[in-house]
């Protein structure tokens, strides 16, 4: 995968964020996009060898559109400053997301502000066995890779049905259950970037599996 070419394309697109520029550089865009899809296919195979429960997700099914959704965010530019994709996309389960961009690149996973039913299921799992999730979050290698849960808005009071003195009240107040690992551009351009992606994926697996069990019980 030629990430240098991908980032160069994004830099030029960001400077000339218009349909006219994109139309005149359509072949370059297709070249970069197809290269990225090929890399996603490669990672899809490698991840499938790691996790027996991995859900096969070819690159063309995982990759996101490069256009911003201007219907809901009219203030945004026409095109994004990154290429993004989901892998391990079993319907109804938590995300595993890859983003390669100009300002930052990242791997993320879990649930971003899940709807009420799923959020309730996660909280019930924490109520039943929050020790397991706490152990995952406090593992030294996990904290080194992710720091902790993604910082998002939390409830000020305890959620309905849970007491303020619950042993895992800090976890229960979360609205988002996700983790993020960021990469500097120089890391993306290194030869062993693929190995780093695999390391982060493996470290994230117990966390995602816990959440996926929670919403299916």
mmCIF file with all atom_site columns, C-alpha atoms in Angstrom:
data_model
loop_
_atom_site.group_PDB
_atom_site.id
_atom_site.type_symbol
_atom_site.label_atom_id
_atom_site.label_alt_id
_atom_site.label_comp_id
_atom_site.label_asym_id
_atom_site.label_entity_id
_atom_site.label_seq_id
_atom_site.pdbx_PDB_ins_code
_atom_site.Cartn_x
_atom_site.Cartn_y
_atom_site.Cartn_z
_atom_site.occupancy
_atom_site.B_iso_or_equiv
_atom_site.pdbx_formal_charge
_atom_site.auth_seq_id
_atom_site.auth_comp_id
_atom_site.auth_asym_id
_atom_site.auth_atom_id
_atom_site.pdbx_PDB_model_num
ATOM 1   C CA . UNK A 1 1   ? 0.000   0.000   0.000   1.00 0.00 ? 1   UNK A CA 1
ATOM 2   C CA . UNK A 1 2   ? 1.435   3.363   -1.042  1.00 0.00 ? 2   UNK A CA 1
ATOM 3   C CA . UNK A 1 3   ? 0.297   5.470   1.914   1.00 0.00 ? 3   UNK A CA 1
ATOM 4   C CA . UNK A 1 4   ? 2.581   8.297   0.821   1.00 0.00 ? 4   UNK A CA 1
ATOM 5   C CA . UNK A 1 5   ? 0.591   8.620   -2.400  1.00 0.00 ? 5   UNK A CA 1
ATOM 6   C CA . UNK A 1 6   ? -2.698  8.402   -0.493  1.00 0.00 ? 6   UNK A CA 1
ATOM 7   C CA . UNK A 1 7   ? -1.737  11.179  1.913   1.00 0.00 ? 7   UNK A CA 1
ATOM 8   C CA . UNK A 1 8   ? -0.384  13.322  -0.926  1.00 0.00 ? 8   UNK A CA 1
ATOM 9   C CA . UNK A 1 9   ? -3.717  12.955  -2.720  1.00 0.00 ? 9   UNK A CA 1
ATOM 10  C CA . UNK A 1 10  ? -5.621  13.978  0.416   1.00 0.00 ? 10  UNK A CA 1
ATOM 11  C CA . UNK A 1 11  ? -3.371  17.002  0.916   1.00 0.00 ? 11  UNK A CA 1
ATOM 12  C CA . UNK A 1 12  ? -4.037  18.209  -2.624  1.00 0.00 ? 12  UNK A CA 1
ATOM 13  C CA . UNK A 1 13  ? -7.753  17.499  -2.308  1.00 0.00 ? 13  UNK A CA 1
ATOM 14  C CA . UNK A 1 14  ? -7.858  19.446  0.933   1.00 0.00 ? 14  UNK A CA 1
ATOM 15  C CA . UNK A 1 15  ? -6.250  22.450  -0.770  1.00 0.00 ? 15  UNK A CA 1
ATOM 16  C CA . UNK A 1 16  ? -8.688  22.276  -3.695  1.00 0.00 ? 16  UNK A CA 1
ATOM 17  C CA . UNK A 1 17  ? -11.838 20.927  -2.110  1.00 0.00 ? 17  UNK A CA 1
ATOM 18  C CA . UNK A 1 18  ? -14.214 21.147  -5.049  1.00 0.00 ? 18  UNK A CA 1
ATOM 19  C CA . UNK A 1 19  ? -16.049 18.910  -7.483  1.00 0.00 ? 19  UNK A CA 1
ATOM 20  C CA . UNK A 1 20  ? -14.160 20.534  -10.344 1.00 0.00 ? 20  UNK A CA 1
ATOM 21  C CA . UNK A 1 21  ? -10.796 19.510  -8.890  1.00 0.00 ? 21  UNK A CA 1
ATOM 22  C CA . UNK A 1 22  ? -12.021 16.004  -8.109  1.00 0.00 ? 22  UNK A CA 1
ATOM 23  C CA . UNK A 1 23  ? -13.418 15.563  -11.616 1.00 0.00 ? 23  UNK A CA 1
ATOM 24  C CA . UNK A 1 24  ? -10.116 16.581  -13.170 1.00 0.00 ? 24  UNK A CA 1
ATOM 25  C CA . UNK A 1 25  ? -8.192  14.198  -10.884 1.00 0.00 ? 25  UNK A CA 1
ATOM 26  C CA . UNK A 1 26  ? -10.651 11.304  -11.006 1.00 0.00 ? 26  UNK A CA 1
ATOM 27  C CA . UNK A 1 27  ? -8.034  8.809   -12.223 1.00 0.00 ? 27  UNK A CA 1
ATOM 28  C CA . UNK A 1 28  ? -5.735  9.668   -9.317  1.00 0.00 ? 28  UNK A CA 1
ATOM 29  C CA . UNK A 1 29  ? -8.622  9.249   -6.890  1.00 0.00 ? 29  UNK A CA 1
ATOM 30  C CA . UNK A 1 30  ? -9.508  5.842   -8.366  1.00 0.00 ? 30  UNK A CA 1
ATOM 31  C CA . UNK A 1 31  ? -5.875  4.739   -8.167  1.00 0.00 ? 31  UNK A CA 1
ATOM 32  C CA . UNK A 1 32  ? -5.603  5.677   -4.489  1.00 0.00 ? 32  UNK A CA 1
ATOM 33  C CA . UNK A 1 33  ? -9.021  4.279   -3.593  1.00 0.00 ? 33  UNK A CA 1
ATOM 34  C CA . UNK A 1 34  ? -8.342  0.943   -5.302  1.00 0.00 ? 34  UNK A CA 1
ATOM 35  C CA . UNK A 1 35  ? -4.961  0.704   -3.596  1.00 0.00 ? 35  UNK A CA 1
ATOM 36  C CA . UNK A 1 36  ? -6.615  1.328   -0.226  1.00 0.00 ? 36  UNK A CA 1
ATOM 37  C CA . UNK A 1 37  ? -9.298  -1.285  -0.955  1.00 0.00 ? 37  UNK A CA 1
ATOM 38  C CA . UNK A 1 38  ? -6.572  -3.790  -1.815  1.00 0.00 ? 38  UNK A CA 1
ATOM 39  C CA . UNK A 1 39  ? -4.860  -3.071  1.496   1.00 0.00 ? 39  UNK A CA 1
ATOM 40  C CA . UNK A 1 40  ? -8.163  -3.501  3.347   1.00 0.00 ? 40  UNK A CA 1
ATOM 41  C CA . UNK A 1 41  ? -8.641  -6.871  1.634   1.00 0.00 ? 41  UNK A CA 1
ATOM 42  C CA . UNK A 1 42  ? -5.173  -7.883  2.817   1.00 0.00 ? 42  UNK A CA 1
ATOM 43  C CA . UNK A 1 43  ? -5.903  -6.795  6.406   1.00 0.00 ? 43  UNK A CA 1
ATOM 44  C CA . UNK A 1 44  ? -9.292  -8.512  6.244   1.00 0.00 ? 44  UNK A CA 1
ATOM 45  C CA . UNK A 1 45  ? -7.533  -11.833 5.606   1.00 0.00 ? 45  UNK A CA 1
ATOM 46  C CA . UNK A 1 46  ? -4.915  -11.265 8.324   1.00 0.00 ? 46  UNK A CA 1
ATOM 47  C CA . UNK A 1 47  ? -7.514  -10.369 10.948  1.00 0.00 ? 47  UNK A CA 1
ATOM 48  C CA . UNK A 1 48  ? -9.582  -13.389 10.006  1.00 0.00 ? 48  UNK A CA 1
ATOM 49  C CA . UNK A 1 49  ? -6.611  -15.584 10.898  1.00 0.00 ? 49  UNK A CA 1
ATOM 50  C CA . UNK A 1 50  ? -6.389  -14.002 14.346  1.00 0.00 ? 50  UNK A CA 1
ATOM 51  C CA . UNK A 1 51  ? -10.013 -14.204 15.468  1.00 0.00 ? 51  UNK A CA 1
ATOM 52  C CA . UNK A 1 52  ? -12.210 -17.259 14.738  1.00 0.00 ? 52  UNK A CA 1
ATOM 53  C CA . UNK A 1 53  ? -15.291 -15.060 15.173  1.00 0.00 ? 53  UNK A CA 1
ATOM 54  C CA . UNK A 1 54  ? -14.087 -12.445 12.697  1.00 0.00 ? 54  UNK A CA 1
ATOM 55  C CA . UNK A 1 55  ? -16.753 -11.396 10.186  1.00 0.00 ? 55  UNK A CA 1
ATOM 56  C CA . UNK A 1 56  ? -15.397 -11.394 6.654   1.00 0.00 ? 56  UNK A CA 1
ATOM 57  C CA . UNK A 1 57  ? -15.567 -7.826  5.322   1.00 0.00 ? 57  UNK A CA 1
ATOM 58  C CA . UNK A 1 58  ? -14.001 -7.204  1.896   1.00 0.00 ? 58  UNK A CA 1
ATOM 59  C CA . UNK A 1 59  ? -12.583 -3.737  1.351   1.00 0.00 ? 59  UNK A CA 1
ATOM 60  C CA . UNK A 1 60  ? -15.315 -2.664  -1.066  1.00 0.00 ? 60  UNK A CA 1
ATOM 61  C CA . UNK A 1 61  ? -17.958 -3.418  1.560   1.00 0.00 ? 61  UNK A CA 1
ATOM 62  C CA . UNK A 1 62  ? -16.061 -1.710  4.352   1.00 0.00 ? 62  UNK A CA 1
ATOM 63  C CA . UNK A 1 63  ? -14.828 1.492   2.733   1.00 0.00 ? 63  UNK A CA 1
ATOM 64  C CA . UNK A 1 64  ? -16.727 4.711   3.401   1.00 0.00 ? 64  UNK A CA 1
ATOM 65  C CA . UNK A 1 65  ? -17.618 7.420   0.892   1.00 0.00 ? 65  UNK A CA 1
ATOM 66  C CA . UNK A 1 66  ? -15.125 10.262  0.665   1.00 0.00 ? 66  UNK A CA 1
ATOM 67  C CA . UNK A 1 67  ? -17.988 12.771  0.275   1.00 0.00 ? 67  UNK A CA 1
ATOM 68  C CA . UNK A 1 68  ? -19.221 14.504  3.402   1.00 0.00 ? 68  UNK A CA 1
ATOM 69  C CA . UNK A 1 69  ? -22.958 14.311  4.066   1.00 0.00 ? 69  UNK A CA 1
ATOM 70  C CA . UNK A 1 70  ? -23.876 17.918  3.347   1.00 0.00 ? 70  UNK A CA 1
ATOM 71  C CA . UNK A 1 71  ? -27.555 17.312  4.051   1.00 0.00 ? 71  UNK A CA 1
ATOM 72  C CA . UNK A 1 72  ? -26.824 17.001  7.761   1.00 0.00 ? 72  UNK A CA 1
ATOM 73  C CA . UNK A 1 73  ? -23.584 19.002  7.855   1.00 0.00 ? 73  UNK A CA 1
ATOM 74  C CA . UNK A 1 74  ? -23.851 21.768  5.242   1.00 0.00 ? 74  UNK A CA 1
ATOM 75  C CA . UNK A 1 75  ? -20.990 23.645  6.873   1.00 0.00 ? 75  UNK A CA 1
ATOM 76  C CA . UNK A 1 76  ? -18.483 20.926  6.017   1.00 0.00 ? 76  UNK A CA 1
ATOM 77  C CA . UNK A 1 77  ? -16.368 20.840  2.833   1.00 0.00 ? 77  UNK A CA 1
ATOM 78  C CA . UNK A 1 78  ? -17.538 18.625  -0.028  1.00 0.00 ? 78  UNK A CA 1
ATOM 79  C CA . UNK A 1 79  ? -14.858 15.994  0.567   1.00 0.00 ? 79  UNK A CA 1
ATOM 80  C CA . UNK A 1 80  ? -13.352 14.487  3.701   1.00 0.00 ? 80  UNK A CA 1
ATOM 81  C CA . UNK A 1 81  ? -9.688  14.825  4.611   1.00 0.00 ? 81  UNK A CA 1
ATOM 82  C CA . UNK A 1 82  ? -9.332  11.086  5.147   1.00 0.00 ? 82  UNK A CA 1
ATOM 83  C CA . UNK A 1 83  ? -10.160 7.627   3.872   1.00 0.00 ? 83  UNK A CA 1
ATOM 84  C CA . UNK A 1 84  ? -12.178 5.561   6.341   1.00 0.00 ? 84  UNK A CA 1
ATOM 85  C CA . UNK A 1 85  ? -13.413 1.996   6.527   1.00 0.00 ? 85  UNK A CA 1
ATOM 86  C CA . UNK A 1 86  ? -14.999 -0.518  8.829   1.00 0.00 ? 86  UNK A CA 1
ATOM 87  C CA . UNK A 1 87  ? -13.793 -4.117  9.087   1.00 0.00 ? 87  UNK A CA 1
ATOM 88  C CA . UNK A 1 88  ? -15.180 -7.057  11.072  1.00 0.00 ? 88  UNK A CA 1
ATOM 89  C CA . UNK A 1 89  ? -18.635 -5.616  10.306  1.00 0.00 ? 89  UNK A CA 1
ATOM 90  C CA . UNK A 1 90  ? -20.950 -8.295  11.661  1.00 0.00 ? 90  UNK A CA 1
ATOM 91  C CA . UNK A 1 91  ? -24.441 -6.753  11.608  1.00 0.00 ? 91  UNK A CA 1
ATOM 92  C CA . UNK A 1 92  ? -25.572 -5.471  14.980  1.00 0.00 ? 92  UNK A CA 1
ATOM 93  C CA . UNK A 1 93  ? -22.160 -5.542  16.650  1.00 0.00 ? 93  UNK A CA 1
ATOM 94  C CA . UNK A 1 94  ? -19.638 -2.942  17.697  1.00 0.00 ? 94  UNK A CA 1
ATOM 95  C CA . UNK A 1 95  ? -17.455 -1.120  15.224  1.00 0.00 ? 95  UNK A CA 1
ATOM 96  C CA . UNK A 1 96  ? -13.865 -1.649  14.205  1.00 0.00 ? 96  UNK A CA 1
ATOM 97  C CA . UNK A 1 97  ? -12.914 1.448   12.258  1.00 0.00 ? 97  UNK A CA 1
ATOM 98  C CA . UNK A 1 98  ? -9.777  2.455   10.338  1.00 0.00 ? 98  UNK A CA 1
ATOM 99  C CA . UNK A 1 99  ? -9.063  6.028   9.283   1.00 0.00 ? 99  UNK A CA 1
ATOM 100 C CA . UNK A 1 100 ? -6.050  7.279   7.329   1.00 0.00 ? 100 UNK A CA 1
ATOM 101 C CA . UNK A 1 101 ? -5.945  11.053  7.059   1.00 0.00 ? 101 UNK A CA 1
ATOM 102 C CA . UNK A 1 102 ? -3.888  14.213  6.796   1.00 0.00 ? 102 UNK A CA 1
ATOM 103 C CA . UNK A 1 103 ? -4.151  15.480  10.354  1.00 0.00 ? 103 UNK A CA 1
ATOM 104 C CA . UNK A 1 104 ? -4.452  12.104  12.032  1.00 0.00 ? 104 UNK A CA 1
ATOM 105 C CA . UNK A 1 105 ? -4.899  8.431   11.424  1.00 0.00 ? 105 UNK A CA 1
ATOM 106 C CA . UNK A 1 106 ? -6.606  6.143   13.886  1.00 0.00 ? 106 UNK A CA 1
ATOM 107 C CA . UNK A 1 107 ? -8.121  2.808   14.799  1.00 0.00 ? 107 UNK A CA 1
ATOM 108 C CA . UNK A 1 108 ? -11.305 2.849   16.860  1.00 0.00 ? 108 UNK A CA 1
ATOM 109 C CA . UNK A 1 109 ? -13.783 0.305   18.118  1.00 0.00 ? 109 UNK A CA 1
ATOM 110 C CA . UNK A 1 110 ? -16.864 -0.193  20.241  1.00 0.00 ? 110 UNK A CA 1
ATOM 111 C CA . UNK A 1 111 ? -20.137 1.745   20.342  1.00 0.00 ? 111 UNK A CA 1
ATOM 112 C CA . UNK A 1 112 ? -20.451 5.497   19.763  1.00 0.00 ? 112 UNK A CA 1
ATOM 113 C CA . UNK A 1 113 ? -23.579 6.684   21.606  1.00 0.00 ? 113 UNK A CA 1
ATOM 114 C CA . UNK A 1 114 ? -25.606 3.506   21.007  1.00 0.00 ? 114 UNK A CA 1
ATOM 115 C CA . UNK A 1 115 ? -29.372 3.686   20.918  1.00 0.00 ? 115 UNK A CA 1
ATOM 116 C CA . UNK A 1 116 ? -31.256 3.196   24.186  1.00 0.00 ? 116 UNK A CA 1
ATOM 117 C CA . UNK A 1 117 ? -31.817 -0.574  23.975  1.00 0.00 ? 117 UNK A CA 1
ATOM 118 C CA . UNK A 1 118 ? -28.176 -1.383  23.293  1.00 0.00 ? 118 UNK A CA 1
ATOM 119 C CA . UNK A 1 119 ? -26.960 1.091   25.879  1.00 0.00 ? 119 UNK A CA 1
ATOM 120 C CA . UNK A 1 120 ? -29.246 -0.536  28.444  1.00 0.00 ? 120 UNK A CA 1
ATOM 121 C CA . UNK A 1 121 ? -27.845 -3.983  27.551  1.00 0.00 ? 121 UNK A CA 1
ATOM 122 C CA . UNK A 1 122 ? -24.283 -2.766  28.029  1.00 0.00 ? 122 UNK A CA 1
ATOM 123 C CA . UNK A 1 123 ? -25.148 -1.252  31.396  1.00 0.00 ? 123 UNK A CA 1
ATOM 124 C CA . UNK A 1 124 ? -26.879 -4.448  32.486  1.00 0.00 ? 124 UNK A CA 1
ATOM 125 C CA . UNK A 1 125 ? -23.742 -6.410  31.561  1.00 0.00 ? 125 UNK A CA 1
ATOM 126 C CA . UNK A 1 126 ? -21.668 -4.018  33.664  1.00 0.00 ? 126 UNK A CA 1
ATOM 127 C CA . UNK A 1 127 ? -24.122 -4.425  36.530  1.00 0.00 ? 127 UNK A CA 1
ATOM 128 C CA . UNK A 1 128 ? -23.841 -8.219  36.255  1.00 0.00 ? 128 UNK A CA 1
ATOM 129 C CA . UNK A 1 129 ? -20.108 -8.500  35.598  1.00 0.00 ? 129 UNK A CA 1
ATOM 130 C CA . UNK A 1 130 ? -18.456 -5.105  35.519  1.00 0.00 ? 130 UNK A CA 1
ATOM 131 C CA . UNK A 1 131 ? -15.309 -6.607  37.013  1.00 0.00 ? 131 UNK A CA 1
ATOM 132 C CA . UNK A 1 132 ? -14.454 -8.220  33.672  1.00 0.00 ? 132 UNK A CA 1
ATOM 133 C CA . UNK A 1 133 ? -14.717 -4.931  31.781  1.00 0.00 ? 133 UNK A CA 1
ATOM 134 C CA . UNK A 1 134 ? -12.801 -3.109  34.508  1.00 0.00 ? 134 UNK A CA 1
ATOM 135 C CA . UNK A 1 135 ? -10.029 -5.694  34.274  1.00 0.00 ? 135 UNK A CA 1
ATOM 136 C CA . UNK A 1 136 ? -9.808  -5.208  30.504  1.00 0.00 ? 136 UNK A CA 1
ATOM 137 C CA . UNK A 1 137 ? -9.652  -1.424  30.854  1.00 0.00 ? 137 UNK A CA 1
ATOM 138 C CA . UNK A 1 138 ? -7.011  -1.557  33.587  1.00 0.00 ? 138 UNK A CA 1
ATOM 139 C CA . UNK A 1 139 ? -4.690  -3.999  31.818  1.00 0.00 ? 139 UNK A CA 1
ATOM 140 C CA . UNK A 1 140 ? -1.303  -2.316  31.453  1.00 0.00 ? 140 UNK A CA 1
ATOM 141 C CA . UNK A 1 141 ? -0.982  -2.983  27.716  1.00 0.00 ? 141 UNK A CA 1
ATOM 142 C CA . UNK A 1 142 ? -4.550  -1.794  27.089  1.00 0.00 ? 142 UNK A CA 1
ATOM 143 C CA . UNK A 1 143 ? -3.941  1.476   28.919  1.00 0.00 ? 143 UNK A CA 1
ATOM 144 C CA . UNK A 1 144 ? -0.711  1.961   26.991  1.00 0.00 ? 144 UNK A CA 1
ATOM 145 C CA . UNK A 1 145 ? -2.482  1.545   23.643  1.00 0.00 ? 145 UNK A CA 1
ATOM 146 C CA . UNK A 1 146 ? -5.780  3.340   24.347  1.00 0.00 ? 146 UNK A CA 1
ATOM 147 C CA . UNK A 1 147 ? -5.373  5.229   27.601  1.00 0.00 ? 147 UNK A CA 1
ATOM 148 C CA . UNK A 1 148 ? -8.941  4.395   28.567  1.00 0.00 ? 148 UNK A CA 1
ATOM 149 C CA . UNK A 1 149 ? -12.441 4.774   27.245  1.00 0.00 ? 149 UNK A CA 1
ATOM 150 C CA . UNK A 1 150 ? -13.026 7.502   24.664  1.00 0.00 ? 150 UNK A CA 1
ATOM 151 C CA . UNK A 1 151 ? -13.911 10.710  26.510  1.00 0.00 ? 151 UNK A CA 1
ATOM 152 C CA . UNK A 1 152 ? -17.504 11.672  25.712  1.00 0.00 ? 152 UNK A CA 1
ATOM 153 C CA . UNK A 1 153 ? -20.422 13.228  27.524  1.00 0.00 ? 153 UNK A CA 1
ATOM 154 C CA . UNK A 1 154 ? -21.379 11.300  30.658  1.00 0.00 ? 154 UNK A CA 1
ATOM 155 C CA . UNK A 1 155 ? -24.475 11.342  32.814  1.00 0.00 ? 155 UNK A CA 1
ATOM 156 C CA . UNK A 1 156 ? -24.210 13.591  35.847  1.00 0.00 ? 156 UNK A CA 1
ATOM 157 C CA . UNK A 1 157 ? -26.436 11.282  37.879  1.00 0.00 ? 157 UNK A CA 1
ATOM 158 C CA . UNK A 1 158 ? -26.674 7.521   37.844  1.00 0.00 ? 158 UNK A CA 1
ATOM 159 C CA . UNK A 1 159 ? -28.712 5.999   34.992  1.00 0.00 ? 159 UNK A CA 1
ATOM 160 C CA . UNK A 1 160 ? -32.270 4.941   35.776  1.00 0.00 ? 160 UNK A CA 1
ATOM 161 C CA . UNK A 1 161 ? -32.357 1.719   37.773  1.00 0.00 ? 161 UNK A CA 1
ATOM 162 C CA . UNK A 1 162 ? -28.814 1.988   39.162  1.00 0.00 ? 162 UNK A CA 1
ATOM 163 C CA . UNK A 1 163 ? -27.814 3.442   42.513  1.00 0.00 ? 163 UNK A CA 1
ATOM 164 C CA . UNK A 1 164 ? -25.248 6.192   43.003  1.00 0.00 ? 164 UNK A CA 1
ATOM 165 C CA . UNK A 1 165 ? -23.162 3.869   45.174  1.00 0.00 ? 165 UNK A CA 1
ATOM 166 C CA . UNK A 1 166 ? -22.929 1.127   42.542  1.00 0.00 ? 166 UNK A CA 1
ATOM 167 C CA . UNK A 1 167 ? -19.324 -0.224  42.486  1.00 0.00 ? 167 UNK A CA 1
ATOM 168 C CA . UNK A 1 168 ? -19.101 0.540   38.742  1.00 0.00 ? 168 UNK A CA 1
ATOM 169 C CA . UNK A 1 169 ? -21.056 3.781   38.689  1.00 0.00 ? 169 UNK A CA 1
ATOM 170 C CA . UNK A 1 170 ? -18.323 5.604   36.748  1.00 0.00 ? 170 UNK A CA 1
ATOM 171 C CA . UNK A 1 171 ? -18.625 3.069   33.923  1.00 0.00 ? 171 UNK A CA 1
ATOM 172 C CA . UNK A 1 172 ? -22.420 3.068   34.029  1.00 0.00 ? 172 UNK A CA 1
ATOM 173 C CA . UNK A 1 173 ? -22.583 6.832   33.499  1.00 0.00 ? 173 UNK A CA 1
ATOM 174 C CA . UNK A 1 174 ? -20.914 6.571   30.095  1.00 0.00 ? 174 UNK A CA 1
ATOM 175 C CA . UNK A 1 175 ? -22.986 7.150   26.955  1.00 0.00 ? 175 UNK A CA 1
ATOM 176 C CA . UNK A 1 176 ? -20.200 5.977   24.637  1.00 0.00 ? 176 UNK A CA 1
ATOM 177 C CA . UNK A 1 177 ? -18.253 2.742   25.014  1.00 0.00 ? 177 UNK A CA 1
ATOM 178 C CA . UNK A 1 178 ? -15.404 3.034   22.561  1.00 0.00 ? 178 UNK A CA 1
ATOM 179 C CA . UNK A 1 179 ? -11.619 3.249   22.425  1.00 0.00 ? 179 UNK A CA 1
ATOM 180 C CA . UNK A 1 180 ? -9.290  5.038   19.996  1.00 0.00 ? 180 UNK A CA 1
ATOM 181 C CA . UNK A 1 181 ? -5.628  4.692   19.103  1.00 0.00 ? 181 UNK A CA 1
ATOM 182 C CA . UNK A 1 182 ? -4.083  7.456   17.000  1.00 0.00 ? 182 UNK A CA 1
ATOM 183 C CA . UNK A 1 183 ? -1.096  7.254   14.673  1.00 0.00 ? 183 UNK A CA 1
ATOM 184 C CA . UNK A 1 184 ? 1.202   10.064  13.583  1.00 0.00 ? 184 UNK A CA 1
ATOM 185 C CA . UNK A 1 185 ? 1.638   10.337  9.820   1.00 0.00 ? 185 UNK A CA 1
ATOM 186 C CA . UNK A 1 186 ? 5.268   9.240   10.111  1.00 0.00 ? 186 UNK A CA 1
ATOM 187 C CA . UNK A 1 187 ? 4.064   5.986   11.728  1.00 0.00 ? 187 UNK A CA 1
ATOM 188 C CA . UNK A 1 188 ? 1.661   5.309   8.855   1.00 0.00 ? 188 UNK A CA 1
ATOM 189 C CA . UNK A 1 189 ? 4.531   5.695   6.389   1.00 0.00 ? 189 UNK A CA 1
ATOM 190 C CA . UNK A 1 190 ? 6.800   3.239   8.212   1.00 0.00 ? 190 UNK A CA 1
ATOM 191 C CA . UNK A 1 191 ? 7.305   -0.276  6.849   1.00 0.00 ? 191 UNK A CA 1
ATOM 192 C CA . UNK A 1 192 ? 5.909   -1.952  9.957   1.00 0.00 ? 192 UNK A CA 1
ATOM 193 C CA . UNK A 1 193 ? 2.665   0.062   10.131  1.00 0.00 ? 193 UNK A CA 1
ATOM 194 C CA . UNK A 1 194 ? 0.685   -3.072  9.230   1.00 0.00 ? 194 UNK A CA 1
ATOM 195 C CA . UNK A 1 195 ? 2.140   -4.862  12.274  1.00 0.00 ? 195 UNK A CA 1
ATOM 196 C CA . UNK A 1 196 ? 1.052   -1.973  14.496  1.00 0.00 ? 196 UNK A CA 1
ATOM 197 C CA . UNK A 1 197 ? -2.497  -2.195  13.144  1.00 0.00 ? 197 UNK A CA 1
ATOM 198 C CA . UNK A 1 198 ? -2.596  -5.886  14.019  1.00 0.00 ? 198 UNK A CA 1
ATOM 199 C CA . UNK A 1 199 ? -1.247  -5.204  17.519  1.00 0.00 ? 199 UNK A CA 1
ATOM 200 C CA . UNK A 1 200 ? -3.942  -2.604  18.174  1.00 0.00 ? 200 UNK A CA 1
ATOM 201 C CA . UNK A 1 201 ? -6.637  -4.881  16.747  1.00 0.00 ? 201 UNK A CA 1
ATOM 202 C CA . UNK A 1 202 ? -5.589  -7.720  19.052  1.00 0.00 ? 202 UNK A CA 1
ATOM 203 C CA . UNK A 1 203 ? -5.467  -5.464  22.095  1.00 0.00 ? 203 UNK A CA 1
ATOM 204 C CA . UNK A 1 204 ? -8.970  -4.198  21.310  1.00 0.00 ? 204 UNK A CA 1
ATOM 205 C CA . UNK A 1 205 ? -10.534 -7.645  20.814  1.00 0.00 ? 205 UNK A CA 1
ATOM 206 C CA . UNK A 1 206 ? -11.411 -8.500  24.455  1.00 0.00 ? 206 UNK A CA 1
ATOM 207 C CA . UNK A 1 207 ? -13.069 -5.088  24.841  1.00 0.00 ? 207 UNK A CA 1
ATOM 208 C CA . UNK A 1 208 ? -15.161 -5.476  21.684  1.00 0.00 ? 208 UNK A CA 1
ATOM 209 C CA . UNK A 1 209 ? -16.071 -9.074  22.503  1.00 0.00 ? 209 UNK A CA 1
ATOM 210 C CA . UNK A 1 210 ? -17.298 -8.019  25.944  1.00 0.00 ? 210 UNK A CA 1
ATOM 211 C CA . UNK A 1 211 ? -19.570 -5.377  24.409  1.00 0.00 ? 211 UNK A CA 1
ATOM 212 C CA . UNK A 1 212 ? -20.806 -7.681  21.665  1.00 0.00 ? 212 UNK A CA 1
ATOM 213 C CA . UNK A 1 213 ? -21.773 -10.328 24.234  1.00 0.00 ? 213 UNK A CA 1
ATOM 214 C CA . UNK A 1 214 ? -23.522 -7.650  26.253  1.00 0.00 ? 214 UNK A CA 1
ATOM 215 C CA . UNK A 1 215 ? -25.871 -6.643  23.440  1.00 0.00 ? 215 UNK A CA 1
ATOM 216 C CA . UNK A 1 216 ? -26.711 -10.205 22.373  1.00 0.00 ? 216 UNK A CA 1
ATOM 217 C CA . UNK A 1 217 ? -27.586 -11.678 25.787  1.00 0.00 ? 217 UNK A CA 1
#
